Amino acid sequence: MTSAQHGTRVTIVAVGPGDNGFLTLKGKQAIEEADLVAGFETVLNVIRPFAGKAELCPMAYRDQEEVLDYAVGKVKEGKSLVVCAWGDLNVSAKELLDRVRRRVDHVDLIPGISSVQIALSRSGISLEHAVFVTLHVRDGAGSALEELVHYLKEERRNVILLPRPYDLMPAGIAADVIKAGVSGDRQMTVFQRLTHDDEQSWSGTVSECAAITTEFSDLSLMIFHRPPSDQ
Ligand SMILES: C[S@@+](CC[C@H](N)C(=O)[O-])C[C@H]1O[C@@H](n2cnc3c(N)ncnc32)[C@H](O)[C@@H]1O
């Protein structure tokens, strides 16, 4: 017995990138057994069919603190709570994890399948040949953009990038990296709504991407492909 048996406890389940066939069996079981399940509305839509007996606690950016306070209040009354997160827990999900960690004594994590893994498998890229950069952060997007330019100029790896809806989106990012000296001829792919019924992908050069005027989905992921080597 460890001290982890005592105190308040919450499970965070990563639900995958949209199609609930990518929810793990462990995650599904935790949701089926929970008294309360909290998460953003779009995340709850993924797990709704499995949350039979649970009280669903949908949250939005503006009321997430209040919803988590309410749900953790129920944990203190003896109920079990699962908080759901999109994709995987270790990919650009830290803000939510920290919000839960601040409120309870113990957090159990059930990882999931990230949109990044789906994009890698769609494009046949191994993780060891890629670097990952996210602009999906409240602060620090400026230094993430600098890192992006650094890796693109290095030309050693494929770069996987999460844009930030809706101020740092694919066409603007492509224009910015060209301005920073990256070759407009580099090949890239933008995936939208991976695993959803209306999934799309676009491939072309960075210059072509910079010229796109139609809007991209908030679920967009960019891959800048490693240039082919000369040998
Ligand atoms: C806050 S991050 C969370 C990422 C999530 N933890 C994951 O592992 O996929 C949200 C961003 O991930 C990317 N994303 C998530 N799901 C996606 C999907 N199904 N298709 C394309 N991009 C996706 C988009 O860039 C989106 O704005």
GROMACS .gro file of C-alpha atoms and ligand atoms in nm:
model
  258
    1MET     CA    1   0.000   0.000   0.000
    2THR     CA    2   0.135   0.341  -0.086
    3SER     CA    3   0.016   0.684   0.010
    4ALA     CA    4  -0.123   0.707  -0.346
    5GLN     CA    5  -0.425   0.511  -0.213
    6HIS     CA    6  -0.534   0.821  -0.018
    7GLY     CA    7  -0.649   1.162  -0.129
    8THR     CA    8  -0.846   1.279  -0.431
    9ARG     CA    9  -0.792   1.098  -0.760
   10VAL     CA   10  -0.889   1.170  -1.120
   11THR     CA   11  -0.824   0.972  -1.438
   12ILE     CA   12  -0.741   1.156  -1.759
   13VAL     CA   13  -0.823   0.959  -2.073
   14ALA     CA   14  -0.691   1.053  -2.416
   15VAL     CA   15  -0.968   0.982  -2.667
   16GLY     CA   16  -0.777   0.983  -2.997
   17PRO     CA   17  -0.802   1.212  -3.302
   18GLY     CA   18  -1.178   1.198  -3.367
   19ASP     CA   19  -1.293   0.854  -3.484
   20ASN     CA   20  -1.382   0.669  -3.162
   21GLY     CA   21  -1.237   0.348  -3.309
   22PHE     CA   22  -0.904   0.496  -3.196
   23LEU     CA   23  -1.007   0.511  -2.828
   24THR     CA   24  -0.808   0.248  -2.635
   25LEU     CA   25  -0.982  -0.036  -2.451
   26LYS     CA   26  -0.837   0.097  -2.123
   27GLY     CA   27  -0.979   0.443  -2.195
   28LYS     CA   28  -1.321   0.304  -2.289
   29GLN     CA   29  -1.337   0.096  -1.971
   30ALA     CA   30  -1.250   0.397  -1.751
   31ILE     CA   31  -1.525   0.602  -1.921
   32GLU     CA   32  -1.782   0.322  -1.886
   33GLU     CA   33  -1.711   0.297  -1.512
   34ALA     CA   34  -1.699   0.671  -1.431
   35ASP     CA   35  -1.967   0.862  -1.237
   36LEU     CA   36  -1.871   1.188  -1.413
   37VAL     CA   37  -1.693   1.255  -1.742
   38ALA     CA   38  -1.566   1.606  -1.816
   39GLY     CA   39  -1.417   1.745  -2.134
   40PHE     CA   40  -1.459   1.994  -2.416
   41GLU     CA   41  -1.784   1.938  -2.609
   42THR     CA   42  -1.605   1.808  -2.921
   43VAL     CA   43  -1.410   1.561  -2.705
   44LEU     CA   44  -1.724   1.440  -2.528
   45ASN     CA   45  -1.886   1.380  -2.868
   46VAL     CA   46  -1.620   1.114  -2.934
   47ILE     CA   47  -1.689   0.915  -2.616
   48ARG     CA   48  -2.064   0.982  -2.574
   49PRO     CA   49  -2.167   0.628  -2.685
   50PHE     CA   50  -1.958   0.475  -2.403
   51ALA     CA   51  -2.053   0.708  -2.117
   52GLY     CA   52  -2.366   0.511  -2.026
   53LYS     CA   53  -2.418   0.596  -1.660
   54ALA     CA   54  -2.194   0.902  -1.630
   55GLU     CA   55  -2.300   1.261  -1.575
   56LEU     CA   56  -2.139   1.447  -1.867
   57CYS     CA   57  -1.972   1.779  -1.778
   58PRO     CA   58  -1.911   1.967  -2.105
   59MET     CA   59  -1.671   2.259  -2.083
   60ALA     CA   60  -1.569   2.548  -2.305
   61TYR     CA   61  -1.251   2.759  -2.290
   62ARG     CA   62  -1.430   3.030  -2.094
   63ASP     CA   63  -1.583   2.807  -1.823
   64GLN     CA   64  -1.332   2.521  -1.795
   65GLU     CA   65  -1.213   2.628  -1.447
   66GLU     CA   66  -1.571   2.632  -1.311
   67VAL     CA   67  -1.661   2.297  -1.470
   68LEU     CA   68  -1.347   2.132  -1.330
   69ASP     CA   69  -1.417   2.283  -0.985
   70TYR     CA   70  -1.768   2.137  -0.996
   71ALA     CA   71  -1.649   1.792  -1.111
   72VAL     CA   72  -1.365   1.776  -0.856
   73GLY     CA   73  -1.616   1.881  -0.588
   74LYS     CA   74  -1.807   1.561  -0.674
   75VAL     CA   75  -1.483   1.359  -0.641
   76LYS     CA   76  -1.451   1.497  -0.286
   77GLU     CA   77  -1.802   1.358  -0.222
   78GLY     CA   78  -1.681   1.011  -0.329
   79LYS     CA   79  -1.770   1.006  -0.703
   80SER     CA   80  -1.528   0.890  -0.973
   81LEU     CA   81  -1.425   1.137  -1.244
   82VAL     CA   82  -1.269   1.093  -1.587
   83VAL     CA   83  -1.144   1.402  -1.770
   84CYS     CA   84  -1.111   1.345  -2.144
   85ALA     CA   85  -0.844   1.502  -2.365
   86TRP     CA   86  -0.811   1.506  -2.743
   87GLY     CA   87  -0.560   1.283  -2.926
   88ASP     CA   88  -0.281   1.181  -2.691
   89LEU     CA   89  -0.193   1.333  -2.352
   90ASN     CA   90   0.171   1.398  -2.433
   91VAL     CA   91   0.109   1.600  -2.747
   92SER     CA   92   0.019   1.964  -2.690
   93ALA     CA   93  -0.222   1.887  -2.404
   94LYS     CA   94  -0.022   2.012  -2.107
   95GLU     CA   95  -0.247   2.305  -2.015
   96LEU     CA   96  -0.543   2.073  -1.946
   97LEU     CA   97  -0.326   1.823  -1.758
   98ASP     CA   98  -0.188   2.101  -1.537
   99ARG     CA   99  -0.539   2.233  -1.469
  100VAL     CA  100  -0.645   1.891  -1.339
  101ARG     CA  101  -0.318   1.831  -1.148
  102ARG     CA  102  -0.361   2.159  -0.959
  103ARG     CA  103  -0.694   2.040  -0.817
  104VAL     CA  104  -0.635   1.681  -0.700
  105ASP     CA  105  -0.379   1.470  -0.515
  106HIS     CA  106  -0.335   1.196  -0.778
  107VAL     CA  107  -0.384   1.182  -1.152
  108ASP     CA  108  -0.392   0.854  -1.346
  109LEU     CA  109  -0.311   0.892  -1.714
  110ILE     CA  110  -0.444   0.671  -1.993
  111PRO     CA  111  -0.258   0.769  -2.312
  112GLY     CA  112  -0.416   0.760  -2.655
  113ILE     CA  113  -0.346   0.790  -3.024
  114SER     CA  114  -0.237   1.132  -3.140
  115SER     CA  115  -0.327   1.312  -3.461
  116VAL     CA  116   0.052   1.320  -3.508
  117GLN     CA  117   0.070   0.939  -3.521
  118ILE     CA  118  -0.212   0.927  -3.775
  119ALA     CA  119  -0.038   1.190  -3.992
  120LEU     CA  120   0.290   0.995  -3.973
  121SER     CA  121   0.119   0.675  -4.077
  122ARG     CA  122  -0.072   0.847  -4.361
  123SER     CA  123   0.255   0.988  -4.498
  124GLY     CA  124   0.479   0.688  -4.426
  125ILE     CA  125   0.719   0.884  -4.205
  126SER     CA  126   0.892   0.725  -3.904
  127LEU     CA  127   0.912   0.929  -3.586
  128GLU     CA  128   1.292   0.898  -3.585
  129HIS     CA  129   1.297   1.093  -3.912
  130ALA     CA  130   1.083   1.375  -3.779
  131VAL     CA  131   1.077   1.663  -3.534
  132PHE     CA  132   0.762   1.797  -3.376
  133VAL     CA  133   0.680   2.165  -3.318
  134THR     CA  134   0.353   2.305  -3.187
  135LEU     CA  135   0.226   2.661  -3.223
  136HIS     CA  136  -0.082   2.553  -3.028
  137VAL     CA  137   0.033   2.730  -2.713
  138ARG     CA  138  -0.100   3.039  -2.545
  139ASP     CA  139   0.249   3.186  -2.489
  140GLY     CA  140   0.573   3.104  -2.666
  141ALA     CA  141   0.446   3.073  -3.024
  142GLY     CA  142   0.717   3.322  -3.130
  143SER     CA  143   1.002   3.100  -3.015
  144ALA     CA  144   0.827   2.793  -3.159
  145LEU     CA  145   0.820   2.971  -3.498
  146GLU     CA  146   1.195   3.040  -3.466
  147GLU     CA  147   1.255   2.671  -3.392
  148LEU     CA  148   1.043   2.578  -3.692
  149VAL     CA  149   1.257   2.796  -3.920
  150HIS     CA  150   1.573   2.649  -3.765
  151TYR     CA  151   1.467   2.288  -3.838
  152LEU     CA  152   1.343   2.375  -4.187
  153LYS     CA  153   1.673   2.540  -4.278
  154GLU     CA  154   1.866   2.245  -4.133
  155GLU     CA  155   1.684   2.019  -4.384
  156ARG     CA  156   1.768   1.703  -4.186
  157ARG     CA  157   1.426   1.588  -4.079
  158ASN     CA  158   1.059   1.601  -4.170
  159VAL     CA  159   0.892   1.867  -3.955
  160ILE     CA  160   0.549   1.798  -3.804
  161LEU     CA  161   0.374   2.121  -3.706
  162LEU     CA  162   0.050   2.198  -3.525
  163PRO     CA  163  -0.081   2.540  -3.635
  164ARG     CA  164  -0.279   2.760  -3.393
  165PRO     CA  165  -0.646   2.825  -3.477
  166TYR     CA  166  -0.704   3.076  -3.618
  167ASP     CA  167  -0.420   3.331  -3.602
  168LEU     CA  168  -0.131   3.102  -3.704
  169MET     CA  169  -0.275   2.891  -3.984
  170PRO     CA  170  -0.108   2.703  -4.276
  171ALA     CA  171  -0.106   2.975  -4.545
  172GLY     CA  172   0.024   3.244  -4.308
  173ILE     CA  173   0.286   3.012  -4.160
  174ALA     CA  174   0.409   2.917  -4.509
  175ALA     CA  175   0.439   3.287  -4.600
  176ASP     CA  176   0.624   3.358  -4.272
  177VAL     CA  177   0.884   3.082  -4.318
  178ILE     CA  178   0.955   3.193  -4.676
  179LYS     CA  179   1.009   3.547  -4.542
  180ALA     CA  180   1.249   3.398  -4.287
  181GLY     CA  181   1.458   3.245  -4.567
  182VAL     CA  182   1.317   2.891  -4.606
  183SER     CA  183   1.297   2.763  -4.965
  184GLY     CA  184   0.949   2.801  -5.117
  185ASP     CA  185   1.017   2.486  -5.322
  186ARG     CA  186   1.006   2.256  -5.022
  187GLN     CA  187   0.728   1.996  -5.038
  188MET     CA  188   0.465   1.992  -4.769
  189THR     CA  189   0.130   1.835  -4.680
  190VAL     CA  190  -0.159   1.976  -4.480
  191PHE     CA  191  -0.393   1.719  -4.324
  192GLN     CA  192  -0.737   1.831  -4.212
  193ARG     CA  193  -0.976   1.645  -3.980
  194LEU     CA  194  -0.773   1.322  -3.972
  195THR     CA  195  -0.988   1.008  -3.912
  196HIS     CA  196  -1.313   1.204  -3.952
  197ASP     CA  197  -1.552   1.117  -4.239
  198ASP     CA  198  -1.458   1.443  -4.413
  199GLU     CA  199  -1.079   1.401  -4.375
  200GLN     CA  200  -0.877   1.587  -4.642
  201SER     CA  201  -0.515   1.630  -4.738
  202TRP     CA  202  -0.342   1.884  -4.959
  203SER     CA  203   0.016   1.852  -5.089
  204GLY     CA  204   0.232   2.102  -5.275
  205THR     CA  205   0.519   2.343  -5.222
  206VAL     CA  206   0.552   2.593  -4.940
  207SER     CA  207   0.502   2.876  -5.195
  208GLU     CA  208   0.179   2.717  -5.319
  209CYS     CA  209   0.054   2.681  -4.962
  210ALA     CA  210   0.128   3.050  -4.894
  211ALA     CA  211  -0.103   3.142  -5.184
  212ILE     CA  212  -0.406   2.947  -5.054
  213THR     CA  213  -0.693   3.179  -4.962
  214THR     CA  214  -0.958   2.926  -4.851
  215GLU     CA  215  -0.991   2.866  -4.478
  216PHE     CA  216  -0.834   2.562  -4.310
  217SER     CA  217  -1.006   2.360  -4.038
  218ASP     CA  218  -0.910   2.411  -3.672
  219LEU     CA  219  -0.810   2.043  -3.693
  220SER     CA  220  -0.519   2.097  -3.933
  221LEU     CA  221  -0.172   1.949  -3.912
  222MET     CA  222   0.123   2.038  -4.137
  223ILE     CA  223   0.416   1.824  -4.250
  224PHE     CA  224   0.718   1.985  -4.416
  225HIS     CA  225   0.887   1.696  -4.595
  226ARG     CA  226   1.260   1.645  -4.573
  227PRO     CA  227   1.417   1.739  -4.907
  228PRO     CA  228   1.541   1.433  -5.100
  229SER     CA  229   1.915   1.383  -5.052
  230ASP     CA  230   2.142   1.421  -5.362
  231GLN     CA  231   2.283   1.066  -5.344
  232LIG     C1  232  -0.446   2.134  -2.848
  232LIG     S1  233  -0.380   2.039  -2.978
  232LIG     C2  234  -0.407   1.880  -2.909
  232LIG     C3  235  -0.341   1.768  -2.987
  232LIG     C4  236  -0.383   1.632  -2.936
  232LIG     N1  237  -0.341   1.612  -2.799
  232LIG     C5  238  -0.328   1.519  -3.024
  232LIG     O1  239  -0.252   1.435  -2.974
  232LIG     O2  240  -0.369   1.512  -3.141
  232LIG     C6  241  -0.504   2.048  -3.103
  232LIG     C7  242  -0.441   2.053  -3.240
  232LIG     O3  243  -0.402   1.921  -3.280
  232LIG     C8  244  -0.420   1.904  -3.420
  232LIG     N2  245  -0.521   1.799  -3.441
  232LIG     C9  246  -0.587   1.733  -3.348
  232LIG     N3  247  -0.670   1.641  -3.402
  232LIG    C10  248  -0.655   1.650  -3.536
  232LIG    C11  249  -0.712   1.582  -3.646
  232LIG     N4  250  -0.804   1.485  -3.630
  232LIG     N5  251  -0.672   1.616  -3.770
  232LIG    C12  252  -0.577   1.713  -3.789
  232LIG     N6  253  -0.520   1.782  -3.687
  232LIG    C13  254  -0.558   1.750  -3.562
  232LIG    C14  255  -0.468   2.039  -3.473
  232LIG     O4  256  -0.353   2.115  -3.509
  232LIG    C15  257  -0.535   2.099  -3.351
  232LIG     O5  258  -0.545   2.240  -3.358
   0.00000   0.00000   0.00000
